[in-house]
PDB file of C-alpha atoms in Angstrom:
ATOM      1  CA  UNK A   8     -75.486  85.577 -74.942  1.00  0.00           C
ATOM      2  CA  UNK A   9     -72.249  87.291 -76.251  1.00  0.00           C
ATOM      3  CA  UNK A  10     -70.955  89.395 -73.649  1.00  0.00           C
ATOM      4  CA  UNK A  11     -67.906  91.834 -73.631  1.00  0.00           C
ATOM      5  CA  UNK A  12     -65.707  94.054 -71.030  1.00  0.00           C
ATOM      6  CA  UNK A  13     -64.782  97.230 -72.377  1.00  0.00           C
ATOM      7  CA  UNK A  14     -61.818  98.870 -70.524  1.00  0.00           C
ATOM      8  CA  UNK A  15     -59.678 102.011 -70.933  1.00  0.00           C
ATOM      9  CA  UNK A  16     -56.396 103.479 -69.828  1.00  0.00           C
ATOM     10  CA  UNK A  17     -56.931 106.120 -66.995  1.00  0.00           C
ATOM     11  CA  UNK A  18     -55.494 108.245 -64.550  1.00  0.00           C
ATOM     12  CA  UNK A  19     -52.674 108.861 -67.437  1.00  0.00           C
ATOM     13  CA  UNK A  20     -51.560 112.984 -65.711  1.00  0.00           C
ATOM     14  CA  UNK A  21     -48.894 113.742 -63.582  1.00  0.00           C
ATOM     15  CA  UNK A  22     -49.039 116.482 -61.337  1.00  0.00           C
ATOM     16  CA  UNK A  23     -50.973 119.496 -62.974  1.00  0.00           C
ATOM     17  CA  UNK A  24     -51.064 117.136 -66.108  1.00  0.00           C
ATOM     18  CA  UNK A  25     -54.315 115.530 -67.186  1.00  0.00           C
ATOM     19  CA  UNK A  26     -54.228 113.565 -70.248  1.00  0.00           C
ATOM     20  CA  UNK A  27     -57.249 111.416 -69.917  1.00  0.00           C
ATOM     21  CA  UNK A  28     -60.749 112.775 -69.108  1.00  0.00           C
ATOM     22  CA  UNK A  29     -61.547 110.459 -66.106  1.00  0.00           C
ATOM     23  CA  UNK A  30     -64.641 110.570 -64.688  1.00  0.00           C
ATOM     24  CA  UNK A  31     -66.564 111.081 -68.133  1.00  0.00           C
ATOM     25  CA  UNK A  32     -64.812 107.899 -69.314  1.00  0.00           C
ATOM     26  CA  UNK A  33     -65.810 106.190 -66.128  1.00  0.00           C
ATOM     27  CA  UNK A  34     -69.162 106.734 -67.152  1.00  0.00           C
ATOM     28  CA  UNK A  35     -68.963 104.581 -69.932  1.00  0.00           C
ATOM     29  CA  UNK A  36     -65.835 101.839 -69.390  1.00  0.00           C
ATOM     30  CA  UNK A  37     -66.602  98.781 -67.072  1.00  0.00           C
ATOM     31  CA  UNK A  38     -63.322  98.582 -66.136  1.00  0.00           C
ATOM     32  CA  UNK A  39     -60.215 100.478 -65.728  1.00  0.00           C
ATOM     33  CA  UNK A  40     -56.510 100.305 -66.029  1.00  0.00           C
ATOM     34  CA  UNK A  41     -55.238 102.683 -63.667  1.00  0.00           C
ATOM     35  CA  UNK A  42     -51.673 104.021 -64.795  1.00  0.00           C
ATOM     36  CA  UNK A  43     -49.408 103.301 -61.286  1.00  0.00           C
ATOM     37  CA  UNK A  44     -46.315 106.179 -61.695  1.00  0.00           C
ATOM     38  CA  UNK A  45     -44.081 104.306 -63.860  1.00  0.00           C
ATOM     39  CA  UNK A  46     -45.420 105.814 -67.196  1.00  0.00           C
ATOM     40  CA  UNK A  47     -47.780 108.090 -66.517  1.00  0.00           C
ATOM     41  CA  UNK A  48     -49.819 109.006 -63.053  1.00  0.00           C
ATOM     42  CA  UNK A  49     -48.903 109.949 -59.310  1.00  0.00           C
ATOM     43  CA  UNK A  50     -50.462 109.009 -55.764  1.00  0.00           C
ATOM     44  CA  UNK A  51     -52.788 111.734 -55.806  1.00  0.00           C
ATOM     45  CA  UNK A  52     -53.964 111.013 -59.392  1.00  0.00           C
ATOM     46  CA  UNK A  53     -54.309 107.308 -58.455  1.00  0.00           C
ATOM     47  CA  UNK A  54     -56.545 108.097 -55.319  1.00  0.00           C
ATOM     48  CA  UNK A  55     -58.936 110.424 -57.592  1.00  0.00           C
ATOM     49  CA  UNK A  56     -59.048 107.459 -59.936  1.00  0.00           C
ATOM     50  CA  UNK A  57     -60.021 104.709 -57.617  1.00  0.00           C
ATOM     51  CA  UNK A  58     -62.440 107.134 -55.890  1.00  0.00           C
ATOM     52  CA  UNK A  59     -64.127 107.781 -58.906  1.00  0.00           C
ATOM     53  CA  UNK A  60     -63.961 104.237 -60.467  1.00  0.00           C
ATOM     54  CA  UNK A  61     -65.301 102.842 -56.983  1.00  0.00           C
ATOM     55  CA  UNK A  62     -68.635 105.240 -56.884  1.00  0.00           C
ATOM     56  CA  UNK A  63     -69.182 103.837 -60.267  1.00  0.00           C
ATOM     57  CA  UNK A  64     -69.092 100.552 -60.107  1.00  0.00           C
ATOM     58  CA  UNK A  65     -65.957 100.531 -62.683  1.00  0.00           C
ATOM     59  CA  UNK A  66     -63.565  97.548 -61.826  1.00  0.00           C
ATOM     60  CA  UNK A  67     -60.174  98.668 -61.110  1.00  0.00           C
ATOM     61  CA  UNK A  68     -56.927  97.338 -62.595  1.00  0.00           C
ATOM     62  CA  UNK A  69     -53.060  98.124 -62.262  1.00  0.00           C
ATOM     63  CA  UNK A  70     -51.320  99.248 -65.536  1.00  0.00           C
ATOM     64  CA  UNK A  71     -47.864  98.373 -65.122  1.00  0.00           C
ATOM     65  CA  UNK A  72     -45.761  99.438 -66.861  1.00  0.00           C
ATOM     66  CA  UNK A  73     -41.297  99.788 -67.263  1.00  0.00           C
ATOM     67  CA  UNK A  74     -40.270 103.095 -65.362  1.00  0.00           C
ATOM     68  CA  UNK A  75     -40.195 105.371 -68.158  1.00  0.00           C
ATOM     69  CA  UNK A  76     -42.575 109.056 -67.578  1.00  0.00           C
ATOM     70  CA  UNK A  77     -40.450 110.637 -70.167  1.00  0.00           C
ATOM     71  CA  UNK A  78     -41.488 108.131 -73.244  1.00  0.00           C
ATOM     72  CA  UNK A  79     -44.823 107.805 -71.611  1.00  0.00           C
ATOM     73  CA  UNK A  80     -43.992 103.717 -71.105  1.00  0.00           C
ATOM     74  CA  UNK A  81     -43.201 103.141 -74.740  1.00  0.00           C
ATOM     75  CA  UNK A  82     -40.101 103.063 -75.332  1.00  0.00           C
ATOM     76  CA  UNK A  83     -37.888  99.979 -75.694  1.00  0.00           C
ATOM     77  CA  UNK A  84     -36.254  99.130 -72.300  1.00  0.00           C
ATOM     78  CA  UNK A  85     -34.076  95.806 -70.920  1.00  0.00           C
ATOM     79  CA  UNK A  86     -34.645  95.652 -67.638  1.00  0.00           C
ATOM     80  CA  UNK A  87     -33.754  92.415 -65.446  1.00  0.00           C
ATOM     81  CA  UNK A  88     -36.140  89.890 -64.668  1.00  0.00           C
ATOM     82  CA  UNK A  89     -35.703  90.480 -61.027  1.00  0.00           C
ATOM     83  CA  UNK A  90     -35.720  94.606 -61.100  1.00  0.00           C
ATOM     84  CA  UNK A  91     -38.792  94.062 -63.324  1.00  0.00           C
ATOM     85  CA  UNK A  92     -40.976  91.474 -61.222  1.00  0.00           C
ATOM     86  CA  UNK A  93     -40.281  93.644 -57.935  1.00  0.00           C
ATOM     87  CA  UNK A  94     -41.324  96.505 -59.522  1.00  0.00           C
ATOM     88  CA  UNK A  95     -44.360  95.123 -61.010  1.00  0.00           C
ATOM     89  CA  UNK A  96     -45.836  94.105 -57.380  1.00  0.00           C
ATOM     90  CA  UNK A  97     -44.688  97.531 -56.197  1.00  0.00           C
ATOM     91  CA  UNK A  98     -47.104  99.482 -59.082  1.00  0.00           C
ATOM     92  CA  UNK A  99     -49.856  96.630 -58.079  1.00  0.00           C
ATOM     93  CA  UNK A 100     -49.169  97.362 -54.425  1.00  0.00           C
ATOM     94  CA  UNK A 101     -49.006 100.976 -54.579  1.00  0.00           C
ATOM     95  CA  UNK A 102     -52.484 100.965 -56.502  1.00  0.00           C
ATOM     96  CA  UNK A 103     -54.255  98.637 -53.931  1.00  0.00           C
ATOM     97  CA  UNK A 104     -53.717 101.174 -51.282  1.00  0.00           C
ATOM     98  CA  UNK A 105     -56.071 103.802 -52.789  1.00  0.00           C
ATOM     99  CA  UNK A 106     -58.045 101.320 -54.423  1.00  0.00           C
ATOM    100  CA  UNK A 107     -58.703  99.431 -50.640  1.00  0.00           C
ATOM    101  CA  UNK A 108     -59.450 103.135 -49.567  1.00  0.00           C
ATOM    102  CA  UNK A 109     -61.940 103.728 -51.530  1.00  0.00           C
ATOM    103  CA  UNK A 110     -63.577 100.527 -50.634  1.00  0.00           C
ATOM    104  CA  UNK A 111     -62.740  98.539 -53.559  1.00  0.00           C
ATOM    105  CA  UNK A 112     -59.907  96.475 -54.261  1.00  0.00           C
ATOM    106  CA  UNK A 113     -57.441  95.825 -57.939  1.00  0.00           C
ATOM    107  CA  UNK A 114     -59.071  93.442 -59.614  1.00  0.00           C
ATOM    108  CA  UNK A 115     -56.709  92.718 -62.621  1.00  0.00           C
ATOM    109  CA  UNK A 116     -53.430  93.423 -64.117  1.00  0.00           C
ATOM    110  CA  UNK A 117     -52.742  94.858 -67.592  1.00  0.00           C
ATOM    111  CA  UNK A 118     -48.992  95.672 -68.589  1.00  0.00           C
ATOM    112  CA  UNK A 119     -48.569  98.491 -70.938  1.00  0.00           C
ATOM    113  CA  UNK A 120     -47.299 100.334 -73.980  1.00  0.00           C
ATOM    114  CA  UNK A 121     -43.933  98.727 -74.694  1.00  0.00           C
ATOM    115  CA  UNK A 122     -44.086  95.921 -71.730  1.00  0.00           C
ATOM    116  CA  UNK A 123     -47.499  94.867 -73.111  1.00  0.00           C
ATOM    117  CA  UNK A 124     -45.744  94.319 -76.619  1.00  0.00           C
ATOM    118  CA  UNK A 125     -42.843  92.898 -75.226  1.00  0.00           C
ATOM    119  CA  UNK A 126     -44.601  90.341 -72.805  1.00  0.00           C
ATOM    120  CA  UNK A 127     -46.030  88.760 -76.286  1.00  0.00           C
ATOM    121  CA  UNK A 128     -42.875  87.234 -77.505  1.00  0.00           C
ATOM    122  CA  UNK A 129     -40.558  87.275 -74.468  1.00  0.00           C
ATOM    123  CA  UNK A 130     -40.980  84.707 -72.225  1.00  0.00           C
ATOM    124  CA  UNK A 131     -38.471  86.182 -69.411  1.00  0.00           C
ATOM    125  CA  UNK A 132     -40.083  89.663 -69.541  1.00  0.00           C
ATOM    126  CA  UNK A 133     -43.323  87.937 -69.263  1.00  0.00           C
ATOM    127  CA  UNK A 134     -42.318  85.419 -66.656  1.00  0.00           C
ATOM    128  CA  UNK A 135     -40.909  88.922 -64.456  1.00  0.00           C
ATOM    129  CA  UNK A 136     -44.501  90.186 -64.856  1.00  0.00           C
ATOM    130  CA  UNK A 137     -46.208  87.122 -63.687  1.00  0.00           C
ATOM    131  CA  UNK A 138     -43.780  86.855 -60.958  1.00  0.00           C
ATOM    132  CA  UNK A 139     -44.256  90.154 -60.178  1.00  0.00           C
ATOM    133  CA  UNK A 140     -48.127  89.797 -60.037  1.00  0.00           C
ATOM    134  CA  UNK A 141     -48.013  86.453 -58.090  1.00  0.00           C
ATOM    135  CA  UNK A 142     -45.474  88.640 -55.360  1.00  0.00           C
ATOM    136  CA  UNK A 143     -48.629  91.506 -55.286  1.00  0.00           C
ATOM    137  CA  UNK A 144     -52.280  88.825 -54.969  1.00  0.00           C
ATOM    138  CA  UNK A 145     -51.453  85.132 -56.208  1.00  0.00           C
ATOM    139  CA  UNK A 146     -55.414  85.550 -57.683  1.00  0.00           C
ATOM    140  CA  UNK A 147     -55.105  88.195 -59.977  1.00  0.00           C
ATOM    141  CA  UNK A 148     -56.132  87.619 -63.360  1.00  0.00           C
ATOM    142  CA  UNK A 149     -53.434  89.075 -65.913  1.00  0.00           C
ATOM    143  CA  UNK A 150     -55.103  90.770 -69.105  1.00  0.00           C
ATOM    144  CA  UNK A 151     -53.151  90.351 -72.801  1.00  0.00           C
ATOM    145  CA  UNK A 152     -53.023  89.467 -75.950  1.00  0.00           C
ATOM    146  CA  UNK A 153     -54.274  86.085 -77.137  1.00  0.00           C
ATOM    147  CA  UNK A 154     -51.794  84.084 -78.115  1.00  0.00           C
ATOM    148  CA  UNK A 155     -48.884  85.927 -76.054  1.00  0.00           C
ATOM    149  CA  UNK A 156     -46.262  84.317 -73.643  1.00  0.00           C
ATOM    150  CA  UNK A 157     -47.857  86.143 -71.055  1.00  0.00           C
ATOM    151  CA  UNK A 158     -50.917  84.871 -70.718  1.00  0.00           C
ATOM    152  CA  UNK A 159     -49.795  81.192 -71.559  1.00  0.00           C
ATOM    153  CA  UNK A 160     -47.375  81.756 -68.440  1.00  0.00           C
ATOM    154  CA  UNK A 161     -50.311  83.255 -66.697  1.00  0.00           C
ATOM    155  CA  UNK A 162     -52.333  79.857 -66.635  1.00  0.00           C
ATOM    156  CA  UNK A 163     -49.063  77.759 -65.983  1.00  0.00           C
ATOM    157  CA  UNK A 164     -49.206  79.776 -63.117  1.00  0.00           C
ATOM    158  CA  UNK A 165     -52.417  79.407 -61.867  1.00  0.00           C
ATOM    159  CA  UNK A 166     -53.494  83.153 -62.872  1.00  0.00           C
ATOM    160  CA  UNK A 167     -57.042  83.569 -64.620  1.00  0.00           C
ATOM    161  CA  UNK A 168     -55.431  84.942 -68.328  1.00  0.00           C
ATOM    162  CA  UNK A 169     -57.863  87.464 -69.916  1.00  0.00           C
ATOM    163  CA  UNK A 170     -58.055  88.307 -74.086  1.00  0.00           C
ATOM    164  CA  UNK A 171     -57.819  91.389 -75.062  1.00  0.00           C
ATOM    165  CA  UNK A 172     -58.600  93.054 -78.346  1.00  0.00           C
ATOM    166  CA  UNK A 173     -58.473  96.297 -79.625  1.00  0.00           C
ATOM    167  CA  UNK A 174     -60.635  98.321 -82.090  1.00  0.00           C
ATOM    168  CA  UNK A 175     -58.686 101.522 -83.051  1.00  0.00           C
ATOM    169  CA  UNK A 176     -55.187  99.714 -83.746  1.00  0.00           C
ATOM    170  CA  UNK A 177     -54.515  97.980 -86.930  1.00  0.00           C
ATOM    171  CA  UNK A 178     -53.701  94.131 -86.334  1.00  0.00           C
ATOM    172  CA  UNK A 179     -50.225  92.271 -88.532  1.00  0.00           C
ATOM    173  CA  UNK A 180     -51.520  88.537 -90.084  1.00  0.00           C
ATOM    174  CA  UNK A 181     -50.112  87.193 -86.809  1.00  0.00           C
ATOM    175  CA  UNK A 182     -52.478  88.481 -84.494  1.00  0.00           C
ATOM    176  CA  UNK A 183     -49.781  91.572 -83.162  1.00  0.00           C
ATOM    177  CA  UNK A 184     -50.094  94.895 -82.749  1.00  0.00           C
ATOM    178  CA  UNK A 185     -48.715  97.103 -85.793  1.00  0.00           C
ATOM    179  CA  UNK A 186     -45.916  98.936 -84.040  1.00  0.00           C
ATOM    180  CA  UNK A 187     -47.226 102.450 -83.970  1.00  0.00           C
ATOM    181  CA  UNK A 188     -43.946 103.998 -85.641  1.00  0.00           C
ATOM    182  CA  UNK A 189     -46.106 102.090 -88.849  1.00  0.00           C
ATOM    183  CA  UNK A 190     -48.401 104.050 -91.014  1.00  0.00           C
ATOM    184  CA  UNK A 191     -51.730 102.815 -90.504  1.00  0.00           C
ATOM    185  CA  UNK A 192     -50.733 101.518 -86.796  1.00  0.00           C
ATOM    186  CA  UNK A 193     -53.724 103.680 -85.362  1.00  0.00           C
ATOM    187  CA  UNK A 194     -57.464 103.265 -86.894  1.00  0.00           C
ATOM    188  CA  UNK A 195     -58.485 106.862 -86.426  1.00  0.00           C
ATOM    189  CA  UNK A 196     -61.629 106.982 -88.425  1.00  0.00           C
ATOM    190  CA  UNK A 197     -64.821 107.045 -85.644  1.00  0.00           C
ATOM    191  CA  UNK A 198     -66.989 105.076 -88.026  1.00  0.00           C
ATOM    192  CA  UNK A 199     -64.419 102.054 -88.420  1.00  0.00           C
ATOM    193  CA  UNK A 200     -63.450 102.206 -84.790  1.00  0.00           C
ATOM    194  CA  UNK A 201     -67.071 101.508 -84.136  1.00  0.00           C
ATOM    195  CA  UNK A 202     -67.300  98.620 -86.417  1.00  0.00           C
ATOM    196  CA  UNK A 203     -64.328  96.822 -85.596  1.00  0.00           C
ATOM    197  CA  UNK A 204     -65.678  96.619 -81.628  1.00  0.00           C
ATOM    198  CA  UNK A 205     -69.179  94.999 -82.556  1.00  0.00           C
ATOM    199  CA  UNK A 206     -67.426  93.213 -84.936  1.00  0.00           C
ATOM    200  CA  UNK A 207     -64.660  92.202 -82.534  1.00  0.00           C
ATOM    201  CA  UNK A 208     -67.617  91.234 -80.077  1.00  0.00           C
ATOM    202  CA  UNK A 209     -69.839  89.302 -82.248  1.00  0.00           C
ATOM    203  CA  UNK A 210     -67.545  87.136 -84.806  1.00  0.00           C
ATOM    204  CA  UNK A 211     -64.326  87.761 -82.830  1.00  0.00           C
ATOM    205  CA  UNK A 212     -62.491  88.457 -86.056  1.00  0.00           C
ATOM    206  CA  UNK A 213     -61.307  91.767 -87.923  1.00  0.00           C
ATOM    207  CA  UNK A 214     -59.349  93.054 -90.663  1.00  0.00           C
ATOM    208  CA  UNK A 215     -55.183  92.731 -90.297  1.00  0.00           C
ATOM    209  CA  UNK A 216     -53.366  95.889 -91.944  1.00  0.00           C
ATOM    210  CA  UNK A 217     -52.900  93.265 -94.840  1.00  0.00           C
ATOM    211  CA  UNK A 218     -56.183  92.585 -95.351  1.00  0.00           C
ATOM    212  CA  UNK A 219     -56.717  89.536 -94.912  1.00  0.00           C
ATOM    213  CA  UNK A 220     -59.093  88.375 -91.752  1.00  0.00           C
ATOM    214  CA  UNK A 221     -57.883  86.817 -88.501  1.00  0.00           C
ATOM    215  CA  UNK A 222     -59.229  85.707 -85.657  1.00  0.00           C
ATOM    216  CA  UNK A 223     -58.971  87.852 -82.104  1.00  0.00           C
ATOM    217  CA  UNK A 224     -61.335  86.056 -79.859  1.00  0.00           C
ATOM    218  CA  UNK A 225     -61.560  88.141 -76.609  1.00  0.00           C
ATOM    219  CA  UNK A 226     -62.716  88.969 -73.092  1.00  0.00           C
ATOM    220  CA  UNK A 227     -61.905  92.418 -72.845  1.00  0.00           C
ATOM    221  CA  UNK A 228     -61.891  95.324 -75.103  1.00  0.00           C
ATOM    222  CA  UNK A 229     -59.542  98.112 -75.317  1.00  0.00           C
ATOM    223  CA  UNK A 230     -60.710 101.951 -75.706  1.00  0.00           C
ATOM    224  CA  UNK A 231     -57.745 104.350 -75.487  1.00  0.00           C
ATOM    225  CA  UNK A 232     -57.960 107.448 -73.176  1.00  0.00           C
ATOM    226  CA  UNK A 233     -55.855 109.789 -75.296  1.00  0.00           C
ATOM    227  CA  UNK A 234     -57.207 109.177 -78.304  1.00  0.00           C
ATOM    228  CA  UNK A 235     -58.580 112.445 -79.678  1.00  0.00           C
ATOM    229  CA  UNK A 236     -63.115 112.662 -78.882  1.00  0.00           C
ATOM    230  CA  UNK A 237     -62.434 109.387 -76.601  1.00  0.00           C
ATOM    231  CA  UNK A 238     -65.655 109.619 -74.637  1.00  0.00           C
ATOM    232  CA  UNK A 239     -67.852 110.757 -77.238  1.00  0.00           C
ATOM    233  CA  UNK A 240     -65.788 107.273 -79.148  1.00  0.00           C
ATOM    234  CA  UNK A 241     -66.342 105.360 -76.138  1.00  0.00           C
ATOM    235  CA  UNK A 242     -70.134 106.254 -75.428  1.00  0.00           C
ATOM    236  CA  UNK A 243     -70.830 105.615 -79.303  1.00  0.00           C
ATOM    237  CA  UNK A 244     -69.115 101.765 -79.133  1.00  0.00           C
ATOM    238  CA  UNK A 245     -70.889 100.806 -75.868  1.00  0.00           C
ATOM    239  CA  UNK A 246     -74.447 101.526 -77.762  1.00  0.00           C
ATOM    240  CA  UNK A 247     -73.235 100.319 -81.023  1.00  0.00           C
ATOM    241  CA  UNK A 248     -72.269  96.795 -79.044  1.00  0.00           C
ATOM    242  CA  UNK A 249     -75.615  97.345 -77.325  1.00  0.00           C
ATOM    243  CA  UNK A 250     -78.048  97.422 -80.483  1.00  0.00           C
ATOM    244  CA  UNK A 251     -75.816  94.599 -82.152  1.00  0.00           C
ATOM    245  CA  UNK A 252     -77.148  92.394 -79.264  1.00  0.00           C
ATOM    246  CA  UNK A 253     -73.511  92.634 -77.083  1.00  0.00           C
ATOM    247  CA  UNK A 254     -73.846  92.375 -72.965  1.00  0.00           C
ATOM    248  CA  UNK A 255     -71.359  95.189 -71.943  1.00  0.00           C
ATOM    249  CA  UNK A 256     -70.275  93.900 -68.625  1.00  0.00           C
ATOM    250  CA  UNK A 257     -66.332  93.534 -66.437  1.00  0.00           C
ATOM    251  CA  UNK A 258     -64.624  90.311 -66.802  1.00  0.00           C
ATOM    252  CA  UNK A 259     -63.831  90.791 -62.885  1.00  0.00           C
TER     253      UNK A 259
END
């Protein structure tokens, strides 16, 4: 039986800022990326998370991301191997307080925005977030892109490496993300996003921006928070994946 996670970023406020509608999404998700302060979220907002996520049932993973709250974690950044592995198992650790408080525990780690495109090509990056991971829980699976460095240097590692596909961004030939300054980069029509997912599920293949069909094979699929009606979005892919035969259930 074909079986699928779906996931979504949460706890993406700071302070009096809310930019994802948490607990409705929890109602839906089976697992969530937790933002950890570096692009988005603060302790208080990660503890409300976790609580939530943990009375649900939703699995809980740390979004890591480079330190950057002002470009919301997408914005091009170099940062040292060393800098960027210690601050990695810092957002992990952080995160695994609140999550251990609310009686459950991280179960996964998902870089994001800019680090999650970066980590596909560039092997140091990568190997700084694997290193960084390994410092936090040497078990921890590590969820990306198939085909990226990061989850090839996830297995040389010993980590459990976890596909991950997405349904409302527009794919290159190669199997990439378009970059979102690219027209196109976003699939905002409802009805497509819908699609894509069972068809992402079922055939694990889907339309590039070109075209042309590729294969995406994954584990895991993506639902953004801030994406405009997300949990009406969200609610209407779970039952479409549903009725097309899909078991919705977390990879951890």
């Amino acid at each position: 039986m074909t079986s699928i996670d779906l996931n979504a970023d949460l706890g993406e406020g700071f302070g009096r800022w809310r930019l994802t509608d948490d607990e409705r999404l929890l109602s839906v998700v089976t697992s969530a990326n937790v933002a950890c302060g570096f692009h988005a979220g603060d302790a208080a907002t990660m503890r409300r998370v976790c609580e939530l996520a943990a009375e649900r049932g939703v699995t809980i993973g740390a979004q890591v991301s480079y330190r950057d709250l002002a470009g919301f974690g997408r914005r091009a950044m170099d940062v040292p191997p060393a800098e960027l592995a210690a601050e990695v198992a810092y957002q992990i650790g952080a995160l695994e307080v609140f999550a251990r408080a609310a009686g459950a525990r991280v179960a996964y780690v998902k870089p994001h925005g800019a680090l999650y495109n970066r980590v596909v090509h560039d092997e140091e990056q990568a190997g700084a977030v694997i290193e960084g991971t390994l410092l936090a829980d040497g078990s921890l699976p590590v969820l990306g892109l198939p085909g990226s460095r990061l989850l090839e240097l996830a297995r040389k590692a010993g980590l459990p490496a976890v596909t991950e596909a997405f349904a409302d961004r527009a794919y290159t030939e190669e199997g990439t993300l378009v970059p979102r300054g690219r027209d196109g980069a976003v699939v905002s029509d409802p009805e497509a996003v819908v699609e894509r997912s069972a068809e992402l599920a079922r055939s694990g293949t889907v339309a590039a921006h070109s075209g042309e069909r590729i294969e995406v094979r994954a584990r895991s699929l993506c639902l953004h928070g801030d994406t405009p009606g997300a949990v009406e979005l969200a609610r209407r892919v779970r039952e479409r994946l549903v009725a097309s035969g899909v078991t919705v259930e977390a990879f951890a």
